[in-house]
Amino acid sequence: MNFSEVRSLVRLRRPVLDPVERTLSRCVTVDDVRTAAHRRWPAGVRGYVEGGADGEVSLRRNRQAFSDYALRPFTLRDVSRTDLTTTLLGSPASAPLALGPTGYTRMMHSAGERAVARAARTAGVPYTLSTMATTSIEDVARDVPGELWFQLYVWRDRQLMRELLARAQDSGYRVLMLTVDTPVTGLRVRDAHHGFTIPPQLSPRTVFDMARHPGWCLRMLSGPMITFANINGDRGQTPSGVMQFAASQFDDTVTWEDLAEIRQLWPGPLVVKGLLRTEDAVRAADAGVDAVVLSNHGGRQLDQTVAPLHALPEVVDALQGRAEVLVDSGVRRGTDIAIALALGASAVLIGRPYLYGLGAGGEQGVSAVIGMLCDELRRAMQLLGVSTVEELRREGPGLVRRVARPETADLPVG
Ligand SMILES: Cc1cc2nc3c(=O)[nH]c(=O)nc-3n(C[C@H](O)[C@H](O)[C@H](O)COP(=O)(O)O)c2cc1C
Ligand SMILES: CCCCC(=O)C(=O)O
């Protein structure tokens, strides 16, 4: 074998990749990224991300809802120029997709909220920072200026809530998203079983668990403590249990009057997240919100709910364009996004998928997940015979049909 033959063999070999690139290069779908994240997370973190409330029926139903719809593609159409771009609440977005709010994000990877916001900015989609974030409103806005949305919980301490709102506005967040499905916290059984706390508390079980995930531990130990970046100070101590803290701070007296006050206080686009009833969506539009997010909080709050996807057609019909309708809970593939849009949604939010990306590979992992979903959506649109997001929504009624399924066939017992 001469030298040039040897060289061509060497070139044929896969390039040397760093561990994150190697992991991500093996992932084809969001499910693959999820598996990779699971390998890196201690059981407590895995349980917190993946868990639903109570018997996790809502959680399972969210996924099953997508298979209740069948697509009916148009054929023999030129789909060589597919365009995913759209407008979300008055601003351009590169795809009908936004990253929803998630609390305690630095626990999934020490790169935390900044890494997620950077990946969203690179991809050209909005990122929503949670009130329960582990990086402050100001730090994210300073380090990653771009299309930022802020998610607000209504606190017992209304003054704190108004301060959060003012800080978000001063820092340049364009959209405010008020979450309304949390007057109290859902019962997260997995967290209780794992003794899950923020920050993680040391017990023989948690130490053993963490020791089996040294990469995660080293990254966590090398960074600052995981705390709530927005609500510490003299009003909120770093809590021990997620549910205990929320129970002490979330306000279970919240009503439509609070929404009216927030509408007065926030001059920009206002979104209400966590609705499942048509009359609530209509009432929110009457109250002047710009968009609603149909959501059951990814199955983490009330168990046994209707899947948000199933609530979508009726809400779209009732609102008649008075407010944009977004949907989340269970989106894992491009075809899921296509179905939601065909049913009239303006866009979808994702929660766990980008946390899988973060866990598997930090910012690169989040970018990989967004990229997969966009590629899949593009391919789905081409195979459906539509070229634009607008066309997908307009042709939606002809493209998607609900298929009959016995109500109980889907839910595994136990
Ligand atoms: C780990 C985790 C933390 C979350 N934290 C928040 C939060 O702080 N505020 C909020 O409004 N929703 C929160 N959510 C709900 C998400 O915004 C979103 O509604 C849900 O994850 C969508 O479902 P999916 O995970 O199936 O995509 C959280 C979800 C997860 C998985
Ligand atoms: C206590 C809940 C705070 C974060 C959250 O919304 C979630 O975990 O779903």
Short mmCIF file of C-alpha atoms and ligand atoms in Angstrom, two decimals:
data_model
loop_
_atom_site.label_atom_id
_atom_site.label_comp_id
_atom_site.label_asym_id
_atom_site.label_seq_id
_atom_site.Cartn_x
_atom_site.Cartn_y
_atom_site.Cartn_z
CA MET A 1 0.00 0.00 0.00
CA ASN A 2 1.56 3.30 -1.02
CA PHE A 3 1.45 6.55 0.95
CA SER A 4 -1.52 8.14 -0.84
CA GLU A 5 -3.59 4.97 -0.33
CA VAL A 6 -2.82 5.08 3.38
CA ARG A 7 -3.77 8.76 3.48
CA SER A 8 -7.10 8.18 1.81
CA LEU A 9 -7.83 5.46 4.35
CA VAL A 10 -7.00 7.83 7.17
CA ARG A 11 -9.27 10.45 5.63
CA LEU A 12 -12.07 7.95 5.47
CA ARG A 13 -11.90 7.49 9.22
CA ARG A 14 -14.29 9.61 11.24
CA PRO A 15 -12.70 12.87 12.38
CA VAL A 16 -11.67 13.02 16.00
CA LEU A 17 -14.58 14.56 17.88
CA ASP A 18 -14.79 15.89 21.39
CA PRO A 19 -17.07 13.89 23.73
CA VAL A 20 -20.06 16.23 23.29
CA GLU A 21 -19.77 16.20 19.52
CA ARG A 22 -19.36 12.44 19.58
CA THR A 23 -22.50 12.03 21.67
CA LEU A 24 -24.54 14.40 19.54
CA SER A 25 -23.28 12.98 16.28
CA ARG A 26 -24.89 9.67 17.24
CA CYS A 27 -28.29 11.27 17.93
CA VAL A 28 -30.81 11.27 15.12
CA THR A 29 -33.96 12.22 17.03
CA VAL A 30 -34.96 14.08 20.19
CA ASP A 31 -35.51 10.66 21.74
CA ASP A 32 -31.85 9.83 21.15
CA VAL A 33 -30.81 13.09 22.83
CA ARG A 34 -33.09 12.20 25.72
CA THR A 35 -31.30 8.87 26.16
CA ALA A 36 -27.95 10.66 26.16
CA ALA A 37 -29.16 13.16 28.79
CA HIS A 38 -30.48 10.34 30.96
CA ARG A 39 -27.01 8.80 31.08
CA ARG A 40 -25.59 12.04 32.44
CA TRP A 41 -28.23 12.94 35.03
CA PRO A 42 -28.52 11.58 38.55
CA ALA A 43 -31.86 9.90 39.21
CA GLY A 44 -33.23 12.90 41.12
CA VAL A 45 -32.65 15.28 38.20
CA ARG A 46 -34.03 12.75 35.72
CA GLY A 47 -37.13 12.34 37.84
CA TYR A 48 -37.63 16.09 38.18
CA VAL A 49 -37.41 16.68 34.41
CA GLU A 50 -39.37 13.66 33.26
CA GLY A 51 -41.95 13.44 35.99
CA GLY A 52 -45.62 14.30 35.75
CA ALA A 53 -48.16 14.77 38.52
CA ASP A 54 -49.96 11.99 40.38
CA GLY A 55 -50.45 8.94 38.11
CA GLU A 56 -48.90 10.74 35.08
CA VAL A 57 -51.99 10.20 32.92
CA SER A 58 -51.79 13.78 31.58
CA LEU A 59 -48.13 13.19 30.77
CA ARG A 60 -48.85 10.07 28.72
CA ARG A 61 -51.95 11.57 27.12
CA ASN A 62 -49.91 14.53 25.84
CA ARG A 63 -47.88 12.22 23.62
CA GLN A 64 -50.76 9.98 22.68
CA ALA A 65 -52.79 12.96 21.49
CA PHE A 66 -50.48 13.43 18.53
CA SER A 67 -51.18 9.92 17.28
CA ASP A 68 -54.89 10.69 17.34
CA TYR A 69 -54.36 12.70 14.16
CA ALA A 70 -53.60 11.36 10.70
CA LEU A 71 -51.99 13.45 7.99
CA ARG A 72 -53.34 13.50 4.43
CA PRO A 73 -50.57 14.82 2.18
CA PHE A 74 -50.95 16.63 -1.11
CA THR A 75 -48.74 15.19 -3.82
CA LEU A 76 -47.11 16.46 -7.00
CA ARG A 77 -46.50 19.96 -5.72
CA ASP A 78 -43.23 21.81 -6.01
CA VAL A 79 -41.78 21.86 -2.51
CA SER A 80 -38.23 22.76 -3.43
CA ARG A 81 -38.39 26.09 -1.61
CA THR A 82 -39.72 25.45 1.85
CA ASP A 83 -39.79 28.36 4.25
CA LEU A 84 -40.23 27.88 8.02
CA THR A 85 -40.12 31.55 8.91
CA THR A 86 -43.09 33.14 10.60
CA THR A 87 -44.09 36.01 12.86
CA LEU A 88 -44.61 35.43 16.57
CA LEU A 89 -46.34 38.16 18.53
CA GLY A 90 -45.23 40.74 16.02
CA SER A 91 -41.58 39.70 15.67
CA PRO A 92 -39.98 37.48 13.05
CA ALA A 93 -39.01 33.94 14.04
CA SER A 94 -37.08 31.43 11.97
CA ALA A 95 -39.60 28.69 12.81
CA PRO A 96 -43.01 28.36 14.51
CA LEU A 97 -41.26 27.31 17.70
CA ALA A 98 -40.37 28.91 21.03
CA LEU A 99 -38.52 27.57 24.05
CA GLY A 100 -40.89 27.55 27.01
CA PRO A 101 -39.90 28.43 30.58
CA THR A 102 -38.27 25.83 32.81
CA GLY A 103 -37.24 26.29 36.42
CA TYR A 104 -33.86 25.29 37.94
CA THR A 105 -32.28 24.97 34.50
CA ARG A 106 -28.68 25.01 35.79
CA MET A 107 -29.35 21.72 37.48
CA MET A 108 -29.69 20.01 34.09
CA HIS A 109 -26.28 21.41 33.04
CA SER A 110 -24.09 24.01 34.69
CA ALA A 111 -24.16 26.09 31.48
CA GLY A 112 -27.79 26.81 32.42
CA GLU A 113 -30.10 29.47 31.05
CA ARG A 114 -27.40 31.40 29.18
CA ALA A 115 -26.60 28.33 27.07
CA VAL A 116 -30.27 27.81 26.25
CA ALA A 117 -30.78 31.48 25.40
CA ARG A 118 -27.69 31.46 23.17
CA ALA A 119 -28.86 28.39 21.27
CA ALA A 120 -32.30 29.96 20.81
CA ARG A 121 -30.76 33.21 19.59
CA THR A 122 -28.51 31.38 17.13
CA ALA A 123 -31.50 29.48 15.79
CA GLY A 124 -33.67 32.63 15.61
CA VAL A 125 -36.43 31.47 17.95
CA PRO A 126 -37.63 33.07 21.23
CA TYR A 127 -36.46 31.89 24.64
CA THR A 128 -38.64 32.28 27.73
CA LEU A 129 -36.81 32.77 31.03
CA SER A 130 -38.65 31.33 34.03
CA THR A 131 -39.30 33.20 37.27
CA MET A 132 -37.71 30.12 38.87
CA ALA A 133 -34.57 30.50 36.78
CA THR A 134 -31.11 29.89 38.18
CA THR A 135 -29.68 32.86 36.24
CA SER A 136 -31.00 36.34 36.83
CA ILE A 137 -33.23 38.33 34.53
CA GLU A 138 -30.47 40.91 34.12
CA ASP A 139 -27.59 38.46 33.53
CA VAL A 140 -29.41 36.63 30.73
CA ALA A 141 -30.45 39.89 29.04
CA ARG A 142 -26.95 41.34 29.33
CA ASP A 143 -25.08 38.28 28.13
CA VAL A 144 -27.54 37.08 25.49
CA PRO A 145 -29.55 40.02 24.20
CA GLY A 146 -32.12 38.95 21.63
CA GLU A 147 -35.73 37.89 21.43
CA LEU A 148 -36.33 37.21 25.13
CA TRP A 149 -39.62 36.45 26.82
CA PHE A 150 -40.10 36.42 30.59
CA GLN A 151 -42.43 34.03 32.42
CA LEU A 152 -44.10 35.29 35.56
CA TYR A 153 -45.67 33.43 38.45
CA VAL A 154 -48.09 35.34 40.64
CA TRP A 155 -46.58 35.47 44.11
CA ARG A 156 -48.26 35.93 47.44
CA ASP A 157 -45.93 38.89 47.74
CA ARG A 158 -47.46 41.05 45.02
CA GLN A 159 -44.80 43.69 45.41
CA LEU A 160 -42.15 41.09 44.47
CA MET A 161 -44.25 40.18 41.43
CA ARG A 162 -44.42 43.83 40.33
CA GLU A 163 -40.67 44.16 40.84
CA LEU A 164 -40.01 41.10 38.66
CA LEU A 165 -42.21 42.56 35.99
CA ALA A 166 -40.41 45.91 36.10
CA ARG A 167 -36.99 44.22 36.04
CA ALA A 168 -37.97 42.21 32.96
CA GLN A 169 -39.21 45.33 31.23
CA ASP A 170 -36.10 47.34 32.13
CA SER A 171 -33.86 44.53 30.90
CA GLY A 172 -35.52 44.48 27.47
CA TYR A 173 -37.66 41.34 27.59
CA ARG A 174 -40.23 41.88 24.86
CA VAL A 175 -42.98 39.46 25.85
CA LEU A 176 -44.44 38.62 29.25
CA MET A 177 -45.86 35.13 29.76
CA LEU A 178 -48.08 34.70 32.79
CA THR A 179 -48.42 31.10 33.96
CA VAL A 180 -51.85 30.44 35.42
CA ASP A 181 -52.02 26.68 35.95
CA THR A 182 -50.11 26.74 39.22
CA PRO A 183 -52.32 28.12 42.02
CA VAL A 184 -50.71 25.20 43.87
CA THR A 185 -48.03 22.77 42.77
CA GLY A 186 -48.97 19.39 41.33
CA LEU A 187 -47.96 16.34 43.31
CA ARG A 188 -44.67 15.28 41.74
CA VAL A 189 -44.46 11.72 42.96
CA ARG A 190 -41.04 11.00 41.48
CA ASP A 191 -39.53 13.99 43.31
CA ALA A 192 -40.99 12.81 46.60
CA HIS A 193 -39.66 9.29 46.04
CA HIS A 194 -36.19 10.62 45.24
CA GLY A 195 -36.14 13.07 48.15
CA PHE A 196 -35.44 15.69 45.49
CA THR A 197 -34.48 19.16 46.76
CA ILE A 198 -32.92 22.36 45.45
CA PRO A 199 -30.01 22.39 45.95
CA PRO A 200 -29.65 18.60 46.17
CA GLN A 201 -29.28 17.52 49.81
CA LEU A 202 -26.69 15.01 50.80
CA SER A 203 -27.88 11.65 52.02
CA PRO A 204 -26.31 8.21 51.46
CA ARG A 205 -28.72 7.66 48.58
CA THR A 206 -28.11 11.01 46.83
CA VAL A 207 -24.33 10.76 47.35
CA PHE A 208 -24.30 7.29 45.78
CA ASP A 209 -26.48 8.52 42.92
CA MET A 210 -24.24 11.53 42.28
CA ALA A 211 -21.07 9.44 42.51
CA ARG A 212 -22.35 7.41 39.57
CA HIS A 213 -22.53 10.63 37.53
CA PRO A 214 -19.12 12.23 38.16
CA GLY A 215 -19.27 14.52 35.10
CA TRP A 216 -22.48 16.13 36.31
CA CYS A 217 -21.10 16.42 39.86
CA LEU A 218 -17.83 18.01 38.83
CA ARG A 219 -19.60 20.57 36.66
CA MET A 220 -22.01 21.42 39.46
CA LEU A 221 -19.29 21.67 42.09
CA SER A 222 -17.16 23.89 39.86
CA GLY A 223 -19.96 26.47 39.46
CA PRO A 224 -21.91 28.56 41.93
CA MET A 225 -24.63 26.98 44.07
CA ILE A 226 -27.94 26.31 42.34
CA THR A 227 -30.27 28.95 43.69
CA PHE A 228 -33.21 30.97 42.46
CA ALA A 229 -31.53 33.92 40.81
CA ASN A 230 -34.59 36.17 40.68
CA ILE A 231 -36.27 35.68 43.99
CA ASN A 232 -33.50 35.40 46.54
CA GLY A 233 -32.47 38.26 48.77
CA ASP A 234 -34.42 39.12 51.85
CA ARG A 235 -37.75 37.82 50.56
CA GLY A 236 -36.94 34.29 49.45
CA GLN A 237 -34.49 31.96 51.08
CA THR A 238 -32.95 29.23 49.01
CA PRO A 239 -35.54 26.57 49.56
CA SER A 240 -35.13 22.92 50.29
CA GLY A 241 -38.07 21.18 48.61
CA VAL A 242 -39.55 22.31 45.29
CA MET A 243 -43.09 21.73 46.41
CA GLN A 244 -42.68 23.19 49.88
CA PHE A 245 -41.18 26.36 48.46
CA ALA A 246 -43.85 26.77 45.81
CA ALA A 247 -46.55 26.04 48.35
CA SER A 248 -45.28 28.85 50.51
CA GLN A 249 -44.93 31.36 47.68
CA PHE A 250 -47.45 30.61 44.92
CA ASP A 251 -50.70 32.46 45.38
CA ASP A 252 -53.83 30.34 45.34
CA THR A 253 -56.08 33.42 45.39
CA VAL A 254 -55.11 34.52 41.86
CA THR A 255 -58.05 35.63 39.72
CA TRP A 256 -58.91 37.42 36.49
CA GLU A 257 -58.47 40.69 38.38
CA ASP A 258 -54.77 39.95 38.73
CA LEU A 259 -54.59 39.36 34.99
CA ALA A 260 -56.24 42.74 34.45
CA GLU A 261 -53.67 44.39 36.72
CA ILE A 262 -50.79 42.70 34.90
CA ARG A 263 -52.27 43.79 31.56
CA GLN A 264 -52.17 47.36 32.88
CA LEU A 265 -48.59 47.05 34.09
CA TRP A 266 -47.08 45.37 31.01
CA PRO A 267 -47.08 47.51 27.87
CA GLY A 268 -45.74 44.83 25.51
CA PRO A 269 -47.22 41.58 24.24
CA LEU A 270 -48.82 39.53 27.03
CA VAL A 271 -49.29 35.77 26.88
CA VAL A 272 -51.30 33.62 29.27
CA LYS A 273 -49.97 30.09 29.65
CA GLY A 274 -51.78 27.11 31.04
CA LEU A 275 -55.33 27.29 29.67
CA LEU A 276 -57.36 24.27 28.58
CA ARG A 277 -60.92 25.65 28.35
CA THR A 278 -62.34 27.55 25.41
CA GLU A 279 -64.25 30.03 27.57
CA ASP A 280 -61.05 30.85 29.48
CA ALA A 281 -59.26 31.53 26.21
CA VAL A 282 -62.09 33.82 25.09
CA ARG A 283 -62.06 35.59 28.44
CA ALA A 284 -58.29 36.05 28.22
CA ALA A 285 -58.70 37.60 24.76
CA ASP A 286 -61.42 39.86 26.19
CA ALA A 287 -58.93 40.90 28.89
CA GLY A 288 -56.55 42.05 26.17
CA VAL A 289 -53.94 39.30 26.08
CA ASP A 290 -52.10 38.87 22.80
CA ALA A 291 -51.73 35.10 22.92
CA VAL A 292 -52.76 32.06 24.91
CA VAL A 293 -50.70 28.91 25.42
CA LEU A 294 -52.83 25.79 25.67
CA SER A 295 -50.86 23.71 28.11
CA ASN A 296 -51.13 21.30 30.99
CA HIS A 297 -47.61 22.24 32.08
CA GLY A 298 -46.21 19.13 30.43
CA GLY A 299 -48.46 16.93 32.61
CA ARG A 300 -46.87 18.29 35.80
CA GLN A 301 -49.85 20.02 37.38
CA LEU A 302 -53.40 18.61 37.21
CA ASP A 303 -53.41 14.94 36.28
CA GLN A 304 -56.06 13.41 34.00
CA THR A 305 -56.51 16.57 31.94
CA VAL A 306 -57.53 16.78 28.33
CA ALA A 307 -54.42 16.95 26.13
CA PRO A 308 -53.80 20.58 25.09
CA LEU A 309 -53.67 19.43 21.45
CA HIS A 310 -57.25 18.18 21.77
CA ALA A 311 -58.37 21.54 23.15
CA LEU A 312 -56.78 23.38 20.22
CA PRO A 313 -59.31 23.27 17.34
CA GLU A 314 -62.19 24.57 19.46
CA VAL A 315 -60.11 27.41 20.92
CA VAL A 316 -58.81 28.46 17.49
CA ASP A 317 -62.36 28.46 16.21
CA ALA A 318 -63.68 30.50 19.13
CA LEU A 319 -60.92 33.13 19.09
CA GLN A 320 -61.16 33.84 15.36
CA GLY A 321 -57.71 35.42 15.35
CA ARG A 322 -58.35 37.79 18.29
CA ALA A 323 -55.30 36.31 20.02
CA GLU A 324 -52.59 33.96 18.81
CA VAL A 325 -52.93 30.37 19.98
CA LEU A 326 -49.80 28.48 20.98
CA VAL A 327 -49.74 24.95 22.32
CA ASP A 328 -47.27 22.87 24.28
CA SER A 329 -46.97 19.57 26.13
CA GLY A 330 -45.65 16.53 24.32
CA VAL A 331 -44.06 18.06 21.20
CA ARG A 332 -41.13 15.80 20.28
CA ARG A 333 -41.05 15.65 16.46
CA GLY A 334 -41.47 17.83 13.41
CA THR A 335 -44.69 16.04 12.50
CA ASP A 336 -46.07 17.05 15.94
CA ILE A 337 -45.42 20.69 15.06
CA ALA A 338 -47.01 20.19 11.64
CA ILE A 339 -50.13 18.70 13.25
CA ALA A 340 -50.41 21.54 15.78
CA LEU A 341 -50.09 24.14 13.03
CA ALA A 342 -52.55 22.33 10.78
CA LEU A 343 -54.99 22.46 13.70
CA GLY A 344 -54.57 26.24 13.83
CA ALA A 345 -51.73 26.91 16.29
CA SER A 346 -49.40 29.83 15.53
CA ALA A 347 -46.48 27.99 17.09
CA VAL A 348 -45.53 25.38 19.66
CA LEU A 349 -43.50 25.66 22.84
CA ILE A 350 -41.09 22.96 23.90
CA GLY A 351 -39.92 22.25 27.45
CA ARG A 352 -38.26 18.89 28.05
CA PRO A 353 -36.78 18.51 24.54
CA TYR A 354 -34.38 21.42 24.99
CA LEU A 355 -33.55 20.27 28.52
CA TYR A 356 -32.53 16.92 27.02
CA GLY A 357 -30.28 18.84 24.65
CA LEU A 358 -28.83 20.86 27.50
CA GLY A 359 -28.22 17.76 29.59
CA ALA A 360 -26.62 15.86 26.71
CA GLY A 361 -24.38 18.62 25.42
CA GLY A 362 -24.93 22.10 26.87
CA GLU A 363 -25.53 24.82 24.30
CA GLN A 364 -24.55 22.49 21.42
CA GLY A 365 -27.13 20.01 22.62
CA VAL A 366 -29.89 22.62 22.68
CA SER A 367 -28.89 23.74 19.19
CA ALA A 368 -28.96 20.12 18.03
CA VAL A 369 -32.49 19.64 19.34
CA ILE A 370 -33.79 22.84 17.75
CA GLY A 371 -32.06 21.84 14.51
CA MET A 372 -33.61 18.36 14.56
CA LEU A 373 -37.11 19.73 15.11
CA CYS A 374 -36.72 22.31 12.35
CA ASP A 375 -35.28 19.78 9.89
CA GLU A 376 -38.08 17.38 10.71
CA LEU A 377 -40.70 20.09 10.30
CA ARG A 378 -39.24 21.11 6.96
CA ARG A 379 -39.25 17.51 5.74
CA ALA A 380 -42.80 16.99 7.04
CA MET A 381 -43.98 20.11 5.19
CA GLN A 382 -42.32 18.96 1.97
CA LEU A 383 -43.89 15.52 2.28
CA LEU A 384 -47.25 17.16 3.02
CA GLY A 385 -46.97 19.26 -0.11
CA VAL A 386 -46.83 22.69 1.57
CA SER A 387 -44.08 25.25 1.35
CA THR A 388 -44.79 27.84 4.02
CA VAL A 389 -46.06 28.00 7.58
CA GLU A 390 -48.93 30.14 6.38
CA GLU A 391 -49.90 27.52 3.79
CA LEU A 392 -49.68 24.76 6.40
CA ARG A 393 -52.13 26.63 8.61
CA ARG A 394 -54.43 27.61 5.74
CA GLU A 395 -54.56 24.10 4.26
CA GLY A 396 -54.69 22.59 7.77
CA PRO A 397 -58.32 21.42 7.76
CA GLY A 398 -57.66 19.35 4.65
CA LEU A 399 -54.33 18.04 5.87
CA VAL A 400 -55.19 16.53 9.21
CA ARG A 401 -57.98 14.28 10.37
CA ARG A 402 -58.74 12.95 13.83
CA VAL A 403 -58.78 9.17 13.84
CA ALA A 404 -61.03 7.11 16.06
CA ARG A 405 -59.42 5.31 18.96
CA PRO A 406 -61.13 3.66 21.90
CA GLU A 407 -60.75 6.07 24.83
CA THR A 408 -59.07 3.52 27.06
CA ALA A 409 -56.88 1.74 24.52
CA ASP A 410 -53.88 3.95 25.08
CA LEU A 411 -53.36 4.06 28.79
CA PRO A 412 -51.21 1.33 30.24
CA VAL A 413 -52.44 0.16 33.61
CA GLY A 414 -50.14 0.74 36.57
C1 LIG B 1 -38.25 20.71 34.37
C2 LIG B 1 -39.39 21.61 34.01
C3 LIG B 1 -39.52 22.84 34.64
C4 LIG B 1 -40.57 23.68 34.29
N1 LIG B 1 -40.63 24.92 34.86
C5 LIG B 1 -41.59 25.78 34.46
C6 LIG B 1 -41.62 27.09 34.97
O1 LIG B 1 -40.76 27.50 35.73
N2 LIG B 1 -42.64 27.89 34.56
C7 LIG B 1 -43.60 27.48 33.69
O2 LIG B 1 -44.51 28.24 33.36
N3 LIG B 1 -43.58 26.24 33.17
C8 LIG B 1 -42.60 25.38 33.53
N4 LIG B 1 -42.55 24.14 32.98
C9 LIG B 1 -43.53 23.75 31.95
C10 LIG B 1 -43.01 24.09 30.54
O3 LIG B 1 -42.93 25.48 30.33
C11 LIG B 1 -43.90 23.50 29.44
O4 LIG B 1 -45.23 23.90 29.64
C12 LIG B 1 -43.84 21.98 29.37
O5 LIG B 1 -42.56 21.51 29.65
C13 LIG B 1 -44.27 21.54 27.99
O6 LIG B 1 -44.27 20.17 27.87
P1 LIG B 1 -43.06 19.31 27.27
O7 LIG B 1 -42.05 19.24 28.35
O8 LIG B 1 -43.70 18.00 26.99
O9 LIG B 1 -42.56 20.03 26.05
C14 LIG B 1 -41.51 23.28 33.32
C15 LIG B 1 -41.38 22.03 32.69
C16 LIG B 1 -40.32 21.21 33.02
C17 LIG B 1 -40.19 19.89 32.30
C1 LIG B 2 -42.77 24.44 41.66
C2 LIG B 2 -42.77 24.53 40.21
C3 LIG B 2 -41.67 25.39 39.66
C4 LIG B 2 -41.15 25.03 38.32
C5 LIG B 2 -42.18 24.41 37.48
O1 LIG B 2 -43.05 25.07 36.97
C6 LIG B 2 -42.16 22.99 37.23
O2 LIG B 2 -41.33 22.28 37.80
O3 LIG B 2 -43.01 22.51 36.47
#
